[in-house]
Amino acid sequence: MTTEDVLLRLAGEIDDLGRRLAVVGSELRTVRADQPQQAEQPKPAEQPQQPPQPQPWSLPPQQQMPPPWPPHPWQPPRQYYVPPQAPYQPVPRQTLGEKLGKEGAGSRVLAWVGGAVTLLGVVLLLVLAVQRGWLGPLPRVLVGAAFGLALTGAGVWLHRKPAGRTGAFALAWTGIATLYLDAVAATSLYDFLPVLAGLAVGLAVAAGGLLVAVRWESPLLASVVVVGCVVCAPMITRGFTPELVAFLLMVQLATAPVQLRRDWSSLTLAAGVPPLLASVISSAVAHDGRQNTVAALGAGVIGIALALIVLRRRENDPAALAVLATSVVPALVAALLLPKAQAVPVAAGAGVVLLAVWATRRWWPGIAGQLAGLAGLLAILQATVTQFDGPARAAVLLGEALLLAVAAVGGRNKFALAAALGFATIGGLIGVFFDVTPALLMVYRIRPAADVAGALAVALLLLAVSVALPWAAVRLAVFRGPADDLPIWLVAGVSALYGAAGVVLCGSLLAVPGRTGFLLGHALITVSWTIAALVLLLRGIDVVALRVIGLVLVGAAVLKLVLFDLATLDGLARVGAFLGAGLVLLAAGTRYARLVASR
């Protein structure tokens, strides 16, 4: 019986109880109305007394109480039909033609387009004034400031009446953007203001414009002010430069108070993306490596900070998540164009900041912490690949994967386990292609001892990671045992066998240099495979998957004996491989048969 059936039955019983109480109340009122009539009736004539006869005790008819329950038989509760809810029908969005066809749409379009054209005219006027030498730097700045103030003042005056608010919005954003571009021109184009003073003026103008948008409760005005400033600023600064990135960051900083008070996602995207994009382009054209690096780091830090501020207020806001995920891109692009000594600290520093956000993910609702951790791990990966080369690169990546696997178990964090798998995959592929190659295991060739030692370290870490990842996955309940997830365990087993073979062979080459060490190593590999198969068969007496893996390993050992050892090995190495493997297989068969018989 479902919960709905229980509730319907309870509702029916309550209705039935209400009907019974109503019947009892009506009978009580009838009895009370009959009592005065009984008092007014005359007494009957006295009859001669007769001896009392035993009668069953009963009340007079007028004093008899009604039955405790109405004489209605119990009926099962009624089943009420609940009509199914109609499926949710989203409100159809208006098409562009419907929006333009509304009354007053033409005036709004004309006003906004007129503002954009006017702003572009101001930009062209400032540039042309420099080319033609009109007036001096100070008069140009003053004329631009006066024009911007006049437009802004006209917009504020028109906003007092509802009929003029369309024009007020257009005039206000044009005037505010003109004042901002005038500050940029006074700093970068005319060299009239120092850089710090120009940045302060730009911040004040942008903050004032956004304050007007807040007072007028217009997210559209706020977004248009920001877009107008960031689109026209590159025309004033003569391209994408670190100075342009600094001015765009001032606009982004000016939006911080608004982000704390209003849920305007469009403003987050309009102010957060331009500094990151300008920093990437500025680094690509490489005006100045040091200034571009500082601008890239500043854009990343401010982008991360403001994105986290928004995400604290609005969980999983798409615009803020996009800014958070891309805030590391300028630093990584700048690191690609720097020397190694400077590139590694830049990439590693960005990664550490984002990993700190990941470590404090309890403070950030939603997926903000995981997204920051992913970006931070990407930065750490770039720093590792940039810093190390040769066998050290694969070894460090595998070591980081091992640390992430241990951290995943300690912190019960599946995201760390996924990151460990990613680092292990990249490090393992690099190690197999460049360090512990199949040619190293199958073809004898004289190799320097340093290369063999590096391959030994990579093989050891590959073996450790191949064991640690399945163990961590089982502890975190991501994977089940070999009986349930056999393909995954087979992949891990093959990886572990490859690493173990590399450890044995490289160790033999270091202990006994030359061809003798190569032959001895392969003989030991064959014997070790048979021993591993014996262990799996003995441990898997009650586990089907372990028995299957053990038998597969026995087959692999036999194939290696026939196809590789018989053709490659010679002398005592061939004899030792066959004798060792054969004796182990005999012992395994005898022991396994005894265990099966004793069950």
mmCIF file of C-alpha atoms in Angstrom, residues 211-374:
data_model
loop_
_atom_site.group_PDB
_atom_site.id
_atom_site.type_symbol
_atom_site.label_atom_id
_atom_site.label_comp_id
_atom_site.label_asym_id
_atom_site.label_seq_id
_atom_site.Cartn_x
_atom_site.Cartn_y
_atom_site.Cartn_z
ATOM 1 C CA LEU A 211 25.689 53.431 -9.004
ATOM 2 C CA VAL A 212 23.296 55.220 -11.352
ATOM 3 C CA ALA A 213 22.250 51.848 -12.783
ATOM 4 C CA VAL A 214 21.594 50.522 -9.268
ATOM 5 C CA ARG A 215 19.494 53.555 -8.334
ATOM 6 C CA TRP A 216 17.482 53.164 -11.522
ATOM 7 C CA GLU A 217 17.219 49.363 -11.029
ATOM 8 C CA SER A 218 18.437 48.724 -14.563
ATOM 9 C CA PRO A 219 20.734 45.721 -15.172
ATOM 10 C CA LEU A 220 20.640 46.589 -18.863
ATOM 11 C CA LEU A 221 22.129 50.026 -18.185
ATOM 12 C CA ALA A 222 24.871 48.502 -16.017
ATOM 13 C CA SER A 223 25.802 45.926 -18.664
ATOM 14 C CA VAL A 224 25.755 48.485 -21.489
ATOM 15 C CA VAL A 225 27.982 50.864 -19.518
ATOM 16 C CA VAL A 226 30.523 48.087 -18.986
ATOM 17 C CA VAL A 227 30.358 46.862 -22.584
ATOM 18 C CA GLY A 228 30.711 50.397 -23.957
ATOM 19 C CA CYS A 229 33.809 51.008 -21.857
ATOM 20 C CA VAL A 230 35.558 47.728 -22.649
ATOM 21 C CA VAL A 231 34.759 47.735 -26.397
ATOM 22 C CA CYS A 232 35.984 51.255 -27.109
ATOM 23 C CA ALA A 233 38.989 51.239 -24.769
ATOM 24 C CA PRO A 234 41.296 49.284 -27.180
ATOM 25 C CA MET A 235 40.772 52.031 -29.775
ATOM 26 C CA ILE A 236 42.140 54.584 -27.330
ATOM 27 C CA THR A 237 45.088 52.518 -26.084
ATOM 28 C CA ARG A 238 46.080 51.655 -29.693
ATOM 29 C CA GLY A 239 45.647 47.927 -29.293
ATOM 30 C CA PHE A 240 45.847 45.297 -26.577
ATOM 31 C CA THR A 241 48.452 46.308 -24.034
ATOM 32 C CA PRO A 242 49.030 45.653 -20.324
ATOM 33 C CA GLU A 243 47.741 49.186 -19.707
ATOM 34 C CA LEU A 244 44.435 48.258 -21.354
ATOM 35 C CA VAL A 245 44.184 45.187 -19.127
ATOM 36 C CA ALA A 246 44.654 47.424 -16.086
ATOM 37 C CA PHE A 247 41.829 49.757 -17.160
ATOM 38 C CA LEU A 248 39.518 46.817 -17.833
ATOM 39 C CA LEU A 249 40.307 45.480 -14.370
ATOM 40 C CA MET A 250 39.196 48.821 -12.934
ATOM 41 C CA VAL A 251 35.819 48.324 -14.575
ATOM 42 C CA GLN A 252 35.637 44.812 -13.158
ATOM 43 C CA LEU A 253 36.529 46.042 -9.670
ATOM 44 C CA ALA A 254 33.838 48.719 -9.923
ATOM 45 C CA THR A 255 31.217 45.999 -10.345
ATOM 46 C CA ALA A 256 32.096 44.329 -7.012
ATOM 47 C CA PRO A 257 29.703 46.435 -4.852
ATOM 48 C CA VAL A 258 26.913 45.850 -7.374
ATOM 49 C CA GLN A 259 27.537 42.087 -7.322
ATOM 50 C CA LEU A 260 27.080 42.118 -3.544
ATOM 51 C CA ARG A 261 23.679 43.833 -3.785
ATOM 52 C CA ARG A 262 22.113 42.674 -7.061
ATOM 53 C CA ASP A 263 21.728 39.349 -8.844
ATOM 54 C CA TRP A 264 22.788 40.557 -12.280
ATOM 55 C CA SER A 265 24.479 37.669 -14.084
ATOM 56 C CA SER A 266 24.848 39.632 -17.307
ATOM 57 C CA LEU A 267 27.017 42.156 -15.471
ATOM 58 C CA THR A 268 29.253 39.378 -14.151
ATOM 59 C CA LEU A 269 29.922 38.085 -17.651
ATOM 60 C CA ALA A 270 30.269 41.532 -19.247
ATOM 61 C CA ALA A 271 32.875 42.638 -16.697
ATOM 62 C CA GLY A 272 34.703 39.334 -16.125
ATOM 63 C CA VAL A 273 35.516 38.081 -19.625
ATOM 64 C CA PRO A 274 37.102 41.200 -21.289
ATOM 65 C CA PRO A 275 40.129 41.487 -18.921
ATOM 66 C CA LEU A 276 40.942 37.792 -19.378
ATOM 67 C CA LEU A 277 40.614 37.979 -23.160
ATOM 68 C CA ALA A 278 42.642 41.202 -23.383
ATOM 69 C CA SER A 279 45.393 39.694 -21.228
ATOM 70 C CA VAL A 280 45.634 36.598 -23.438
ATOM 71 C CA ILE A 281 45.853 38.716 -26.619
ATOM 72 C CA SER A 282 48.365 41.059 -25.011
ATOM 73 C CA SER A 283 50.579 38.115 -24.026
ATOM 74 C CA ALA A 284 50.286 36.667 -27.539
ATOM 75 C CA VAL A 285 51.508 39.864 -29.208
ATOM 76 C CA ALA A 286 54.223 40.068 -26.488
ATOM 77 C CA HIS A 287 54.553 43.795 -25.956
ATOM 78 C CA ASP A 288 56.451 43.345 -22.702
ATOM 79 C CA GLY A 289 56.963 39.988 -20.998
ATOM 80 C CA ARG A 290 57.188 41.324 -17.440
ATOM 81 C CA GLN A 291 54.231 43.714 -17.701
ATOM 82 C CA ASN A 292 52.116 41.087 -19.440
ATOM 83 C CA THR A 293 52.890 38.601 -16.686
ATOM 84 C CA VAL A 294 51.846 41.065 -13.989
ATOM 85 C CA ALA A 295 48.674 41.923 -15.919
ATOM 86 C CA ALA A 296 47.860 38.232 -16.413
ATOM 87 C CA LEU A 297 48.306 37.445 -12.721
ATOM 88 C CA GLY A 298 46.219 40.468 -11.747
ATOM 89 C CA ALA A 299 43.434 39.486 -14.139
ATOM 90 C CA GLY A 300 43.449 35.942 -12.772
ATOM 91 C CA VAL A 301 43.388 36.919 -9.094
ATOM 92 C CA ILE A 302 40.666 39.554 -9.512
ATOM 93 C CA GLY A 303 38.613 37.212 -11.693
ATOM 94 C CA ILE A 304 38.816 34.415 -9.111
ATOM 95 C CA ALA A 305 37.959 36.760 -6.221
ATOM 96 C CA LEU A 306 34.913 38.341 -7.875
ATOM 97 C CA ALA A 307 33.665 35.003 -9.180
ATOM 98 C CA LEU A 308 33.790 33.565 -5.661
ATOM 99 C CA ILE A 309 31.957 36.617 -4.320
ATOM 100 C CA VAL A 310 29.158 36.037 -6.806
ATOM 101 C CA LEU A 311 29.072 32.287 -6.135
ATOM 102 C CA ARG A 312 28.691 32.883 -2.411
ATOM 103 C CA ARG A 313 25.543 34.844 -3.200
ATOM 104 C CA ARG A 314 24.232 32.782 -6.145
ATOM 105 C CA GLU A 315 25.077 29.092 -6.076
ATOM 106 C CA ASN A 316 26.292 27.662 -9.392
ATOM 107 C CA ASP A 317 25.752 30.913 -11.276
ATOM 108 C CA PRO A 318 26.766 30.053 -14.891
ATOM 109 C CA ALA A 319 28.457 33.394 -15.558
ATOM 110 C CA ALA A 320 30.503 33.272 -12.347
ATOM 111 C CA LEU A 321 31.474 29.643 -12.957
ATOM 112 C CA ALA A 322 32.659 30.555 -16.467
ATOM 113 C CA VAL A 323 34.806 33.388 -15.105
ATOM 114 C CA LEU A 324 36.225 31.128 -12.371
ATOM 115 C CA ALA A 325 37.104 28.373 -14.838
ATOM 116 C CA THR A 326 38.847 30.713 -17.301
ATOM 117 C CA SER A 327 40.658 32.934 -14.785
ATOM 118 C CA VAL A 328 43.737 30.712 -14.962
ATOM 119 C CA VAL A 329 44.053 30.961 -18.774
ATOM 120 C CA PRO A 330 45.980 34.304 -18.896
ATOM 121 C CA ALA A 331 48.603 33.023 -16.457
ATOM 122 C CA LEU A 332 49.047 29.769 -18.382
ATOM 123 C CA VAL A 333 49.353 31.589 -21.723
ATOM 124 C CA ALA A 334 51.869 34.020 -20.240
ATOM 125 C CA ALA A 335 53.853 31.099 -18.791
ATOM 126 C CA LEU A 336 54.110 29.491 -22.232
ATOM 127 C CA LEU A 337 55.927 32.570 -23.555
ATOM 128 C CA LEU A 338 58.322 32.966 -20.620
ATOM 129 C CA PRO A 339 61.650 31.270 -19.921
ATOM 130 C CA LYS A 340 61.515 28.180 -17.734
ATOM 131 C CA ALA A 341 62.810 29.990 -14.657
ATOM 132 C CA GLN A 342 59.857 32.409 -14.815
ATOM 133 C CA ALA A 343 57.206 30.187 -16.380
ATOM 134 C CA VAL A 344 57.239 27.546 -13.638
ATOM 135 C CA PRO A 345 56.582 29.963 -10.710
ATOM 136 C CA VAL A 346 53.785 31.677 -12.664
ATOM 137 C CA ALA A 347 51.959 28.441 -13.520
ATOM 138 C CA ALA A 348 52.628 26.858 -10.135
ATOM 139 C CA GLY A 349 51.489 29.998 -8.296
ATOM 140 C CA ALA A 350 48.191 30.064 -10.195
ATOM 141 C CA GLY A 351 47.737 26.383 -9.429
ATOM 142 C CA VAL A 352 48.409 26.848 -5.717
ATOM 143 C CA VAL A 353 45.821 29.651 -5.468
ATOM 144 C CA LEU A 354 43.151 27.549 -7.154
ATOM 145 C CA LEU A 355 44.009 24.463 -5.133
ATOM 146 C CA ALA A 356 43.625 26.576 -1.989
ATOM 147 C CA VAL A 357 40.093 27.378 -3.148
ATOM 148 C CA TRP A 358 39.549 23.666 -3.654
ATOM 149 C CA ALA A 359 40.906 22.884 -0.177
ATOM 150 C CA THR A 360 38.390 25.339 1.325
ATOM 151 C CA ARG A 361 35.521 24.072 -0.837
ATOM 152 C CA ARG A 362 33.205 23.889 2.196
ATOM 153 C CA TRP A 363 33.045 27.671 2.076
ATOM 154 C CA TRP A 364 31.886 27.739 -1.523
ATOM 155 C CA PRO A 365 28.466 26.260 -2.347
ATOM 156 C CA GLY A 366 27.827 24.156 -5.402
ATOM 157 C CA ILE A 367 30.579 23.011 -7.720
ATOM 158 C CA ALA A 368 32.802 26.085 -7.347
ATOM 159 C CA GLY A 369 35.425 24.206 -5.303
ATOM 160 C CA GLN A 370 35.625 21.283 -7.735
ATOM 161 C CA LEU A 371 35.882 23.615 -10.723
ATOM 162 C CA ALA A 372 38.673 25.596 -9.069
ATOM 163 C CA GLY A 373 40.461 22.344 -8.222
ATOM 164 C CA LEU A 374 40.273 21.204 -11.843
#
